[in-house]
Coordinates of N, CA, C and O in Angstrom, one line a residue:
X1 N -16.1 -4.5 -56.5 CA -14.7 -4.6 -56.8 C -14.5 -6.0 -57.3 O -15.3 -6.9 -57.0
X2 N -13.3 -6.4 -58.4 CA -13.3 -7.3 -58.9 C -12.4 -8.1 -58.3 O -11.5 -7.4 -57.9
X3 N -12.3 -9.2 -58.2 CA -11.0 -10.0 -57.4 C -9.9 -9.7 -57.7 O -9.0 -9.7 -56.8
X4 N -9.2 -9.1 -59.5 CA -8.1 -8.6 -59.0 C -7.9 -7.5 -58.5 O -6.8 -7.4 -58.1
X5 N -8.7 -6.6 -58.3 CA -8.4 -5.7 -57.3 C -8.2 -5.9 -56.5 O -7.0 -5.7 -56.4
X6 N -9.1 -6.5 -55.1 CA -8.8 -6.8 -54.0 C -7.3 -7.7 -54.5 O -6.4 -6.9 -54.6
X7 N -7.1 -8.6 -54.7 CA -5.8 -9.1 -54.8 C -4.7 -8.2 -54.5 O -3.8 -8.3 -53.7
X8 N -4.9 -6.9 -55.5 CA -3.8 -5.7 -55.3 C -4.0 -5.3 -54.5 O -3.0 -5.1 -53.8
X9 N -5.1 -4.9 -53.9 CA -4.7 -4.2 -52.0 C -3.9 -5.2 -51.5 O -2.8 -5.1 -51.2
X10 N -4.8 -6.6 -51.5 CA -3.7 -7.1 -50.1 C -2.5 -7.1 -50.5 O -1.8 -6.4 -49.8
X11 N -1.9 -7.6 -51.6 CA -0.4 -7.5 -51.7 C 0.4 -6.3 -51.4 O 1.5 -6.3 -51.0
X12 N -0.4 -5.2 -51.8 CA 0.3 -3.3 -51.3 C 0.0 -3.5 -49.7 O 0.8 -3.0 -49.0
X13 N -0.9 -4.1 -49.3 CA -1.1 -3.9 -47.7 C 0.0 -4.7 -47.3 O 1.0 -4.1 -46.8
X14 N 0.0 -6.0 -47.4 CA 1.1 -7.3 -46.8 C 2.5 -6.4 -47.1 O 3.2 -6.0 -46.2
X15 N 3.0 -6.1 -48.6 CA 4.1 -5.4 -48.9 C 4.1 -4.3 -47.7 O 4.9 -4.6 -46.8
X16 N 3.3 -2.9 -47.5 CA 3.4 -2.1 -46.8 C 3.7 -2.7 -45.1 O 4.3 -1.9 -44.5
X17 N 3.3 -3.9 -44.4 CA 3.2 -4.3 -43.2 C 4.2 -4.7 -43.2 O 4.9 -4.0 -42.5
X18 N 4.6 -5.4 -43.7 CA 6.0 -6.8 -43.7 C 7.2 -6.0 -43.9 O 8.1 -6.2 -43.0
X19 N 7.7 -5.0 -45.0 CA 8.6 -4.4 -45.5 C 9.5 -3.8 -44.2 O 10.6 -3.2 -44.2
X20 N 9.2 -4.0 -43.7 CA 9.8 -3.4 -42.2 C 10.7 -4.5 -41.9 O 11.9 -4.3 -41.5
X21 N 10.1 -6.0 -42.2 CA 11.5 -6.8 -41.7 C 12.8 -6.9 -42.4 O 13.7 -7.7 -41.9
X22 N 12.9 -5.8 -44.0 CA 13.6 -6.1 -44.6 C 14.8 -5.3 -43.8 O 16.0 -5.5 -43.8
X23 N 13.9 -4.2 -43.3 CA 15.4 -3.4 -42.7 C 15.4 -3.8 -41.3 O 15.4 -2.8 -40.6
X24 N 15.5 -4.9 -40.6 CA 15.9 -5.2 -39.6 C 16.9 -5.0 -39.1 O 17.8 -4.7 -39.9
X25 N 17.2 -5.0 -37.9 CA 18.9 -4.4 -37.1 C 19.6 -5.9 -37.6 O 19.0 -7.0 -37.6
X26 N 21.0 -5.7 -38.0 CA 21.6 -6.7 -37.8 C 22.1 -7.0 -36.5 O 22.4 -6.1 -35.7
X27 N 22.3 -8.6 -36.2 CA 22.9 -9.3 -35.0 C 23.9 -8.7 -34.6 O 24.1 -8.7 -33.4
X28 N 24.7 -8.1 -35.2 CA 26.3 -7.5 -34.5 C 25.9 -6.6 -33.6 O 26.3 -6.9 -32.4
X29 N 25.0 -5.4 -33.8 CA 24.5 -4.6 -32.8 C 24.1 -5.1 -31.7 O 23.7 -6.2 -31.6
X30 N 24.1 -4.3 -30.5 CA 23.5 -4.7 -29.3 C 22.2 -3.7 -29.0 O 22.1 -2.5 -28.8
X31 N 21.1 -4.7 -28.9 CA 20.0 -3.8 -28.8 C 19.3 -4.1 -27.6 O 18.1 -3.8 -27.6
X32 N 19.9 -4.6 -26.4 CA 19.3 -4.6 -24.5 C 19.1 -2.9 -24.5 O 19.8 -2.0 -24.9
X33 N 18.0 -2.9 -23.9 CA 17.9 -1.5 -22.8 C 18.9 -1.7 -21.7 O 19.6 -2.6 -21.2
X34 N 18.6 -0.3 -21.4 CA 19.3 -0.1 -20.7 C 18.7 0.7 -19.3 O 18.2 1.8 -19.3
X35 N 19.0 0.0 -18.5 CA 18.5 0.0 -17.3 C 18.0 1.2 -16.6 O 19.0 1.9 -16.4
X36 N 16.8 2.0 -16.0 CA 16.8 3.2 -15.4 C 17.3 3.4 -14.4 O 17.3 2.7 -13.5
X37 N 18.2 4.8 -14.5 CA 18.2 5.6 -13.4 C 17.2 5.6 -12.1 O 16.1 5.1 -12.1
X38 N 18.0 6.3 -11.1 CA 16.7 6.3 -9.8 C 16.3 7.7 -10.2 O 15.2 8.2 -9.8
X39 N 17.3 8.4 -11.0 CA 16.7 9.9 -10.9 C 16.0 10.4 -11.8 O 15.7 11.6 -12.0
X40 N 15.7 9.1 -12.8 CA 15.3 9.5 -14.5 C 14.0 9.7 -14.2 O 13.5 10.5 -15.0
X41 N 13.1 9.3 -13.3 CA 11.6 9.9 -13.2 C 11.3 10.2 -12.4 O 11.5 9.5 -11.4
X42 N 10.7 11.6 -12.2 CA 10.5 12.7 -11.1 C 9.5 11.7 -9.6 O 8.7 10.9 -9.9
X43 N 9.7 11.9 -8.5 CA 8.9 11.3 -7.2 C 7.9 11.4 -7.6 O 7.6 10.2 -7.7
X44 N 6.7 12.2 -7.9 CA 5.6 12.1 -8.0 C 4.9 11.4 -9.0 O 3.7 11.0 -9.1
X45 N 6.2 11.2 -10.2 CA 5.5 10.4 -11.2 C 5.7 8.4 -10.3 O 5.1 7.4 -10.0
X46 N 6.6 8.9 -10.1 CA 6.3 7.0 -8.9 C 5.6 6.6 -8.3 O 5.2 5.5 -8.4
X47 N 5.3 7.8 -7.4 CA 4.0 7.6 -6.5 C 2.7 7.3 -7.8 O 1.9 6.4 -7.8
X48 N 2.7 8.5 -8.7 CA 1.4 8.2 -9.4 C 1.3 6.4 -9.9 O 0.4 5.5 -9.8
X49 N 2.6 6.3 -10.5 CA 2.5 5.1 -11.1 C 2.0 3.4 -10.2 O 1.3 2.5 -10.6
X50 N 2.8 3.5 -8.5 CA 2.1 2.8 -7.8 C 0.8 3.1 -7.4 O 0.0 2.1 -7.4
X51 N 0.2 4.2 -7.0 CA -1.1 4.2 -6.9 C -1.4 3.9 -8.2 O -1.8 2.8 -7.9
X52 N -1.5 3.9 -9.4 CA -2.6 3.4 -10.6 C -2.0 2.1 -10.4 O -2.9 1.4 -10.8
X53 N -0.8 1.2 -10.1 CA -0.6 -0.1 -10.1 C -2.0 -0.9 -9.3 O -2.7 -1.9 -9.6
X54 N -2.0 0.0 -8.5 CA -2.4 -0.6 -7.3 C -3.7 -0.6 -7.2 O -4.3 -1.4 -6.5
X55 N -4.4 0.6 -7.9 CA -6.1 0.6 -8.1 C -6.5 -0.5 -9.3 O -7.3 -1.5 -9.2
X56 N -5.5 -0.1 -10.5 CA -6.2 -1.3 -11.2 C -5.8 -3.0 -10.9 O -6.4 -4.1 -11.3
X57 N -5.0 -2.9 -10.3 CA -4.4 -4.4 -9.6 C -5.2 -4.8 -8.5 O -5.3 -6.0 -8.2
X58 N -5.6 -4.3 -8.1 CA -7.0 -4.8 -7.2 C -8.6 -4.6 -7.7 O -9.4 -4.4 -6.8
X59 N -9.2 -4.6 -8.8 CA -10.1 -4.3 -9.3 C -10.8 -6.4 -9.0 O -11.7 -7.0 -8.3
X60 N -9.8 -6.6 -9.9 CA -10.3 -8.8 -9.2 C -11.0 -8.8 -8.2 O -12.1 -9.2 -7.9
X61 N -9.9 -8.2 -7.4 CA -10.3 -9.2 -6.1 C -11.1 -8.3 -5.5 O -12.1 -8.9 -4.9
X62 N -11.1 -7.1 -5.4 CA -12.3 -5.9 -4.8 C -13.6 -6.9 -5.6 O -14.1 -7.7 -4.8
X63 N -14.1 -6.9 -6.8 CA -15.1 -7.5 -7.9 C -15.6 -8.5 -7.8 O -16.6 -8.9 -8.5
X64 N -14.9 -9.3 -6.8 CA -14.9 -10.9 -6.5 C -15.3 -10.8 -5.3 O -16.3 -11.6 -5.1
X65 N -14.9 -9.9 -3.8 CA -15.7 -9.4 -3.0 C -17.0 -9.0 -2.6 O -17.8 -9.1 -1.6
X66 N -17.1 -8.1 -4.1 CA -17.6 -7.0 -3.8 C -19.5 -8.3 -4.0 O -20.6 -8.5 -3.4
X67 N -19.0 -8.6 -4.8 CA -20.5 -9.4 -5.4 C -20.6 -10.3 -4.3 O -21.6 -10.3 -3.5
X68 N -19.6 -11.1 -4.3 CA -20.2 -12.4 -2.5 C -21.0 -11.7 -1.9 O -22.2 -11.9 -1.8
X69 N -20.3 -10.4 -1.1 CA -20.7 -9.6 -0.3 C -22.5 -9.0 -0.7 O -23.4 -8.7 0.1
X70 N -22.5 -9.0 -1.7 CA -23.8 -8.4 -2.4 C -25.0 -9.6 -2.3 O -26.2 -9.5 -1.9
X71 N -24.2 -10.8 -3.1 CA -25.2 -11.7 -3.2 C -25.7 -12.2 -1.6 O -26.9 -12.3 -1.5
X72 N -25.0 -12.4 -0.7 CA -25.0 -12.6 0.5 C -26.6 -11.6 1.0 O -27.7 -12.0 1.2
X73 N -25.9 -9.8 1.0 CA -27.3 -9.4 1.5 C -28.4 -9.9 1.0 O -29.4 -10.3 1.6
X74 N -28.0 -9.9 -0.8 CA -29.5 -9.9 -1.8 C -30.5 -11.3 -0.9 O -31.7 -11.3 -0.6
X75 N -29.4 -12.4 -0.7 CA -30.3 -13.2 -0.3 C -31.0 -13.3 0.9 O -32.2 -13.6 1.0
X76 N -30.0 -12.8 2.0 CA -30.9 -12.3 3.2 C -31.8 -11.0 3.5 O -32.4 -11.0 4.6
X77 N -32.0 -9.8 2.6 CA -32.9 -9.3 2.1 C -34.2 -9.8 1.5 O -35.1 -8.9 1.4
X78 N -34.4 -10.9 1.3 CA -35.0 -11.8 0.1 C -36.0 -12.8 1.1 O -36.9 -13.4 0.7
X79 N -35.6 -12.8 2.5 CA -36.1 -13.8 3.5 C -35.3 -15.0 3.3 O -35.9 -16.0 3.7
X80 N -34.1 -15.3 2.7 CA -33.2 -16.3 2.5 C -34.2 -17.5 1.5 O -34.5 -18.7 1.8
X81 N -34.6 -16.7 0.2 CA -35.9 -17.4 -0.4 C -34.5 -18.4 -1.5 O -33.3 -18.2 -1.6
X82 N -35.1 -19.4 -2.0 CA -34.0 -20.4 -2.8 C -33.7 -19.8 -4.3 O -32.7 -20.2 -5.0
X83 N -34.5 -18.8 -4.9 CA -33.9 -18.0 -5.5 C -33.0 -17.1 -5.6 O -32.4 -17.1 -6.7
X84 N -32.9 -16.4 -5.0 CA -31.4 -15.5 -4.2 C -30.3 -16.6 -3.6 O -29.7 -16.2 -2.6
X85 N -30.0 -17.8 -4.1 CA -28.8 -18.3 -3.3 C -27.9 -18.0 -4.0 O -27.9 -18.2 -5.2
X86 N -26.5 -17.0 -3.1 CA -25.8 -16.7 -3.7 C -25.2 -17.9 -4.4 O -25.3 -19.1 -4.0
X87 N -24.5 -17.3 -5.5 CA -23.1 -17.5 -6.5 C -22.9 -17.0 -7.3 O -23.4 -17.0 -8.5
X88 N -21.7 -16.1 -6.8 CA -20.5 -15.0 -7.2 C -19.7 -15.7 -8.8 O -19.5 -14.9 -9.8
X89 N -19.3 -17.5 -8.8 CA -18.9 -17.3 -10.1 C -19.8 -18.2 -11.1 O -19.5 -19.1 -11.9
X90 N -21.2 -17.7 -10.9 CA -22.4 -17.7 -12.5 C -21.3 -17.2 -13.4 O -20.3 -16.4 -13.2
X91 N -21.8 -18.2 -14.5 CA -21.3 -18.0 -15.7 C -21.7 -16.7 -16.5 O -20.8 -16.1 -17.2
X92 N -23.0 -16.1 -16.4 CA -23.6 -15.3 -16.6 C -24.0 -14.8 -15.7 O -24.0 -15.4 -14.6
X93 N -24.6 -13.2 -16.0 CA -25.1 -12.2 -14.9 C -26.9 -12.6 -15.1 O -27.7 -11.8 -14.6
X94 N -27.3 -13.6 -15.7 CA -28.5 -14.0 -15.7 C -28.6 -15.3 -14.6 O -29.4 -15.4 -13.7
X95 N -28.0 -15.9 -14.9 CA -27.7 -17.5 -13.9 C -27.7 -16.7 -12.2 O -28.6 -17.0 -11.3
X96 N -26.7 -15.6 -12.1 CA -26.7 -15.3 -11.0 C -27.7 -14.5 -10.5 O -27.9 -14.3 -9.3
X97 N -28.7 -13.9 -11.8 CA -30.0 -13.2 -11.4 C -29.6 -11.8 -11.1 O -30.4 -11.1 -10.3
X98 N -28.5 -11.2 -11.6 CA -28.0 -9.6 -11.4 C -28.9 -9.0 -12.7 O -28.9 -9.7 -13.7
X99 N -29.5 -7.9 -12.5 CA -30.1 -7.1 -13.6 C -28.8 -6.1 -13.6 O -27.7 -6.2 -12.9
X100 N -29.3 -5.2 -14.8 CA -28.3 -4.4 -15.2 C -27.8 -3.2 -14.4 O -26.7 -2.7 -14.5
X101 N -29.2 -2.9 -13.5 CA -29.1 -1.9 -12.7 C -27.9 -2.1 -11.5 O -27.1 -1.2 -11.2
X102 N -27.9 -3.6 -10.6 CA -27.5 -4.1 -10.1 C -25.8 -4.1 -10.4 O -24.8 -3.7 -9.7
X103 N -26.0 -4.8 -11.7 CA -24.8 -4.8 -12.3 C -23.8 -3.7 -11.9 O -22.7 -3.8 -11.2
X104 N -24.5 -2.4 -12.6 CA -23.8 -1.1 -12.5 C -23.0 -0.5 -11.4 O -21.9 0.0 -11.4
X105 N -24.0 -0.8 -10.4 CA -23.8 -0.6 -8.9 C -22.6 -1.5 -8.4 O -21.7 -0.8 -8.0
X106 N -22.6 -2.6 -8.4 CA -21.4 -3.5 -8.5 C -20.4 -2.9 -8.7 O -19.6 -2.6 -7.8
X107 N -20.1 -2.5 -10.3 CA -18.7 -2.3 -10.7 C -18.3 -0.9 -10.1 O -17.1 -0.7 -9.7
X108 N -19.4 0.5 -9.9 CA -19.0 1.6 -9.3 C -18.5 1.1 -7.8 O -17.4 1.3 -7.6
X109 N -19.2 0.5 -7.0 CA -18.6 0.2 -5.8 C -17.2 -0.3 -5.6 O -16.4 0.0 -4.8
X110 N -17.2 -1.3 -6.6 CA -16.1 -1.5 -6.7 C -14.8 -0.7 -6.7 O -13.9 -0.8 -5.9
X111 N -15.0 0.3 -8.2 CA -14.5 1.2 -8.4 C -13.7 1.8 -7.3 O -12.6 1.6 -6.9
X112 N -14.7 2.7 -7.0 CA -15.0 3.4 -5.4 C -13.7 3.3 -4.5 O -12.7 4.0 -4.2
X113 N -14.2 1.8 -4.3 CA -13.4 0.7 -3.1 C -11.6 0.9 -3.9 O -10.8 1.5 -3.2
X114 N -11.3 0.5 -5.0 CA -10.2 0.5 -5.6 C -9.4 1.9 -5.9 O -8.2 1.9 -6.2
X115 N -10.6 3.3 -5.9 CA -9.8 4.0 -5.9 C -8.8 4.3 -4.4 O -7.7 4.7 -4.4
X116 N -9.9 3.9 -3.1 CA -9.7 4.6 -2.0 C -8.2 3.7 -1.3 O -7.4 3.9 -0.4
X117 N -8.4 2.5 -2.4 CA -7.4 1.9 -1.8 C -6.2 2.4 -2.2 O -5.4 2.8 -1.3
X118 N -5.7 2.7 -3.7 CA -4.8 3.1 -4.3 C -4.2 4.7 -3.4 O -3.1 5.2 -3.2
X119 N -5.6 5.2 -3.1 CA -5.1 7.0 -2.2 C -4.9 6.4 -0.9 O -4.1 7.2 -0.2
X120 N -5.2 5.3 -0.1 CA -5.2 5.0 0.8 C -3.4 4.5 1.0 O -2.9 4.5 2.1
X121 N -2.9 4.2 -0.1 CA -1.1 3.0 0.0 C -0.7 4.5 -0.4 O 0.2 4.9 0.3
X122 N -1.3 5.4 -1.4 CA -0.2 6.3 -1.3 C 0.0 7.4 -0.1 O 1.1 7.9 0.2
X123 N -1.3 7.7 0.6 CA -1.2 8.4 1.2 C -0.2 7.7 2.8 O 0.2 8.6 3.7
X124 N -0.1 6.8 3.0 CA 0.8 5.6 3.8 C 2.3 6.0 3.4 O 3.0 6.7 4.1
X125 N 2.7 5.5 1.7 CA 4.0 6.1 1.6 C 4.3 7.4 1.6 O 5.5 7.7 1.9
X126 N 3.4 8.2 1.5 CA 3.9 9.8 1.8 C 4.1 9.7 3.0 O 5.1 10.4 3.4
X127 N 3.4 8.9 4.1 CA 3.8 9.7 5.5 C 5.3 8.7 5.7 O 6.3 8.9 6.4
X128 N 5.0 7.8 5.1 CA 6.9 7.0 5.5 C 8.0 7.8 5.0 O 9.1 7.9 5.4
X129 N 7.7 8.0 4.2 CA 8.9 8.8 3.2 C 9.4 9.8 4.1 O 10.5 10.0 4.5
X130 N 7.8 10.8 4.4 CA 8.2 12.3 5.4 C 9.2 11.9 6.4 O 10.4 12.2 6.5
X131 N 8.4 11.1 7.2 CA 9.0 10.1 8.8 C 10.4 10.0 8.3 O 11.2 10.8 8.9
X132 N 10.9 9.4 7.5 CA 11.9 8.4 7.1 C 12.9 10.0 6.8 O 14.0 10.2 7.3
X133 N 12.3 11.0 5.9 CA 13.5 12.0 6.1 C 13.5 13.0 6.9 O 14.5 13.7 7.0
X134 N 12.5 13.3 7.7 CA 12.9 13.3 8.6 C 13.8 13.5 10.1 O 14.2 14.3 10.9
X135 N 13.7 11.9 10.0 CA 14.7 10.9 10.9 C 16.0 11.1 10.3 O 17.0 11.1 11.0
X136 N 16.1 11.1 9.3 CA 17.4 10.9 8.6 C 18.2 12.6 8.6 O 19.4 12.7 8.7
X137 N 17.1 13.7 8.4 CA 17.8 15.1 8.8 C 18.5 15.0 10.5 O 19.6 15.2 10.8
X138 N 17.0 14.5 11.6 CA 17.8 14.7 12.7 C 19.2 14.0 13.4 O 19.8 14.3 14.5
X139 N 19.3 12.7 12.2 CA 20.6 12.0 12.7 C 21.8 12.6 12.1 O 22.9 12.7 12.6
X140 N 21.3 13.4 10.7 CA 22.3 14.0 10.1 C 22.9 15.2 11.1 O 24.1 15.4 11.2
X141 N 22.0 15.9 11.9 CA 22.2 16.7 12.5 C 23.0 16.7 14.3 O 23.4 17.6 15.0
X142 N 22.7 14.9 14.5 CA 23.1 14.3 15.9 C 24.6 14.2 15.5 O 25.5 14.7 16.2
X143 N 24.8 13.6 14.3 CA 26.3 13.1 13.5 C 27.1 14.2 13.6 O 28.2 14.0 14.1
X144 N 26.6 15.4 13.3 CA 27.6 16.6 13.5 C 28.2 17.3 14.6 O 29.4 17.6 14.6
X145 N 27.1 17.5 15.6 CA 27.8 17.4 17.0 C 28.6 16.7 17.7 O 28.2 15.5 17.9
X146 N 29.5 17.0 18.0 CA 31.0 16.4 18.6 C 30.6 15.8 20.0 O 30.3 16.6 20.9
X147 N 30.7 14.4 20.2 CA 31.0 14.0 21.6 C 31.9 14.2 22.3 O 33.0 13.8 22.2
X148 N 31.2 15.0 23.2 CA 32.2 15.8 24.6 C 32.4 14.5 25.7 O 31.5 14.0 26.4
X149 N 33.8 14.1 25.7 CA 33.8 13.9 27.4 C 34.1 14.4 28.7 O 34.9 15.2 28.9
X150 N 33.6 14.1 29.4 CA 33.5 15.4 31.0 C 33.9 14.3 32.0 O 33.6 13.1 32.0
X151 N 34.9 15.1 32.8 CA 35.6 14.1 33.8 C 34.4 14.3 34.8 O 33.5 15.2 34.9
X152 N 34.7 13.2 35.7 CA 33.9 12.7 37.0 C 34.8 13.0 38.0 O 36.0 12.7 38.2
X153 N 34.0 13.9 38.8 CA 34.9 14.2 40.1 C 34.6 12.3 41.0 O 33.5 11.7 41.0
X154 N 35.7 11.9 41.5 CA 35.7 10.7 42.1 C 35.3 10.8 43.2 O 34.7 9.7 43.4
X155 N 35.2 11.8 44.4 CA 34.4 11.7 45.1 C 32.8 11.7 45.3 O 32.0 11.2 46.1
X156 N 32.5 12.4 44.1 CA 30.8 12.5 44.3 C 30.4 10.9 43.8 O 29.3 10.3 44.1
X157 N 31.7 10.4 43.0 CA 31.3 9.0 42.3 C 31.1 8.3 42.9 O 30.1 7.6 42.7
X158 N 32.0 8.0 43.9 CA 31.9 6.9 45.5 C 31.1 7.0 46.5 O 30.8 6.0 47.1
X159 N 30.4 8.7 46.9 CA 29.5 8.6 47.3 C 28.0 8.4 47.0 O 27.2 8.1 47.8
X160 N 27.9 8.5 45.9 CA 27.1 8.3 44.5 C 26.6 6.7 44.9 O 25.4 6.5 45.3
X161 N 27.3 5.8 44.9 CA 27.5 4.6 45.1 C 27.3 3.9 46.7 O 26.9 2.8 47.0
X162 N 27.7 4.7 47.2 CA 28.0 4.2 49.2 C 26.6 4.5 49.8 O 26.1 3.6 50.5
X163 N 26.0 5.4 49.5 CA 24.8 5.5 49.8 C 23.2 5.1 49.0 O 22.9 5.5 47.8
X164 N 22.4 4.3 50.0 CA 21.6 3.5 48.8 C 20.1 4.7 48.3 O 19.7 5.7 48.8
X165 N 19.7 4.2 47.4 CA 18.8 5.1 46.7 C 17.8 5.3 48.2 O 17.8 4.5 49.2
X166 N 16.9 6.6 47.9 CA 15.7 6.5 48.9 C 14.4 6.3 48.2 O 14.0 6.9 47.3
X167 N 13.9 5.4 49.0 CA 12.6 4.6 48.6 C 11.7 5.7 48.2 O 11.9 6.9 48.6
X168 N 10.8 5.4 47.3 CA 9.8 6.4 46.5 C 8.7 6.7 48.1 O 8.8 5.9 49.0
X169 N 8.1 7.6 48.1 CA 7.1 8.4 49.2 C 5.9 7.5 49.3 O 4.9 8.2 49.1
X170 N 5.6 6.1 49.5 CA 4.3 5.5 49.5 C 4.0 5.7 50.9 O 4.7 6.0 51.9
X171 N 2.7 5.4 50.8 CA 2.5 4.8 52.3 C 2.7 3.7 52.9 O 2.6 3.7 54.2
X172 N 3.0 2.5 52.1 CA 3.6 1.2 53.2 C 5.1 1.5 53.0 O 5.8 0.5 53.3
X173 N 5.7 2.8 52.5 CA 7.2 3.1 52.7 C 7.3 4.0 54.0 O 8.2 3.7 54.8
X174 N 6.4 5.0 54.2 CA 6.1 6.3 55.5 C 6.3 5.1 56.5 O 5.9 4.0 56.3
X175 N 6.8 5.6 57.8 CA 6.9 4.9 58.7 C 6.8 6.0 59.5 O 7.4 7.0 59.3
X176 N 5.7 5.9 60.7 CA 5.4 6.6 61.7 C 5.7 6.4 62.9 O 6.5 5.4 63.0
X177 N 5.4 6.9 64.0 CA 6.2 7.0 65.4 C 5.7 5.7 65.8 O 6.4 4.8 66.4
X178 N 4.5 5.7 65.4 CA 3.8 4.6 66.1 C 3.7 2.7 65.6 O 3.2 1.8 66.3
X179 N 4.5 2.6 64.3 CA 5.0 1.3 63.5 C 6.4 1.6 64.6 O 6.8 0.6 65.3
X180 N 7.0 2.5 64.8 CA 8.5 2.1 65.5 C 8.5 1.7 66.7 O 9.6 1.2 67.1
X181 N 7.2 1.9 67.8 CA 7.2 1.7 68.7 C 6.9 0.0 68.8 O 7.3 -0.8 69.6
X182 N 6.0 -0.2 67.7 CA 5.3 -2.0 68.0 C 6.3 -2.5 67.5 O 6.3 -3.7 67.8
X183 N 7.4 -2.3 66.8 CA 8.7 -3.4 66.4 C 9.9 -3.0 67.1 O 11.0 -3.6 67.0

């Protein structure tokens, strides 16, 4: 191709990319979103979305674990020889002495680790959520029943009171013929 060709693509390409700014929104308009609803996405899409927050939001620090933890055995596997001393942040996976095999194994465990965590927080909010309505049917259901008050006959109330509780049935409470006779 000849240079003016290429020249005409890019100019058809740049024109075709850019030409979008010509029709830009004018300033008068208001273009903020607008805020979601609680009811605009279904429960289960929530839950899905925090568990995937939360598997790949821990992938670091699982990855960062997971290798200390590794280089750690590799070296005491090793007879704690001065080639196996660990370090997790080698610049390369050669400096640290990981082959590829090694490697592999790493990121699955990792993996692993990160999915069980993510099923691990959801399966936590499912049982709070249950709990929580639960609790909230049986108060709905306490709220509806009417508090009865019931009169107190006043004599059972004063005698209730006049006489003192009786001591639970132990044996240093049992008193026999024979404690009454030595006191």
């Amino acid at each position: 191709m000849s240079d003016k060709v290429k020249r005409l693509i890019a100019v058809i390409i740049c024109s075709v990319f850019f030409s979008n700014m010509l029709f830009a929104a004018s300033s008068s308009e208001d273009t903020t979103a607008e805020p979601y609803d609680e009811s605009e996405f279904p429960q289960y899409a929530l839950d899905l979305r925090r568990t995937e927050i939360i598997t790949f939001g821990s992938i670091p620090f699982v990855l960062l674990q997971t290798t200390i933890v590794y280089s750690f055995w590799r070296y005491y596997d090793h007879d704690f020889s001065s080639d196996y001393i660990p370090n997790p942040l080698a610049k390369s996976s050669s400096a640290a002495g990981l082959d590829t095999d090694e490697q592999k194994m790493l990121l699955k465990s990792t993996a692993a680790i990160c999915v069980g965590l993510g099923i691990t927080d959801l399966i936590i909010q499912l049982i709070k959520r249950h709990k929580s309505k639960s609790r909230a049917k049986k108060n709905a259901q306490n709220a509806m029943q009417p508090i009865t008050i019931e009169a107190v006959d006043e004599e059972e109330n004063e005698s209730f009171y006049d006489e003192p509780p009786l001591p639970p049935e132990l044996e240093e409470n049992i008193s026999t013929e024979e404690d009454k006779e030595e006191s």
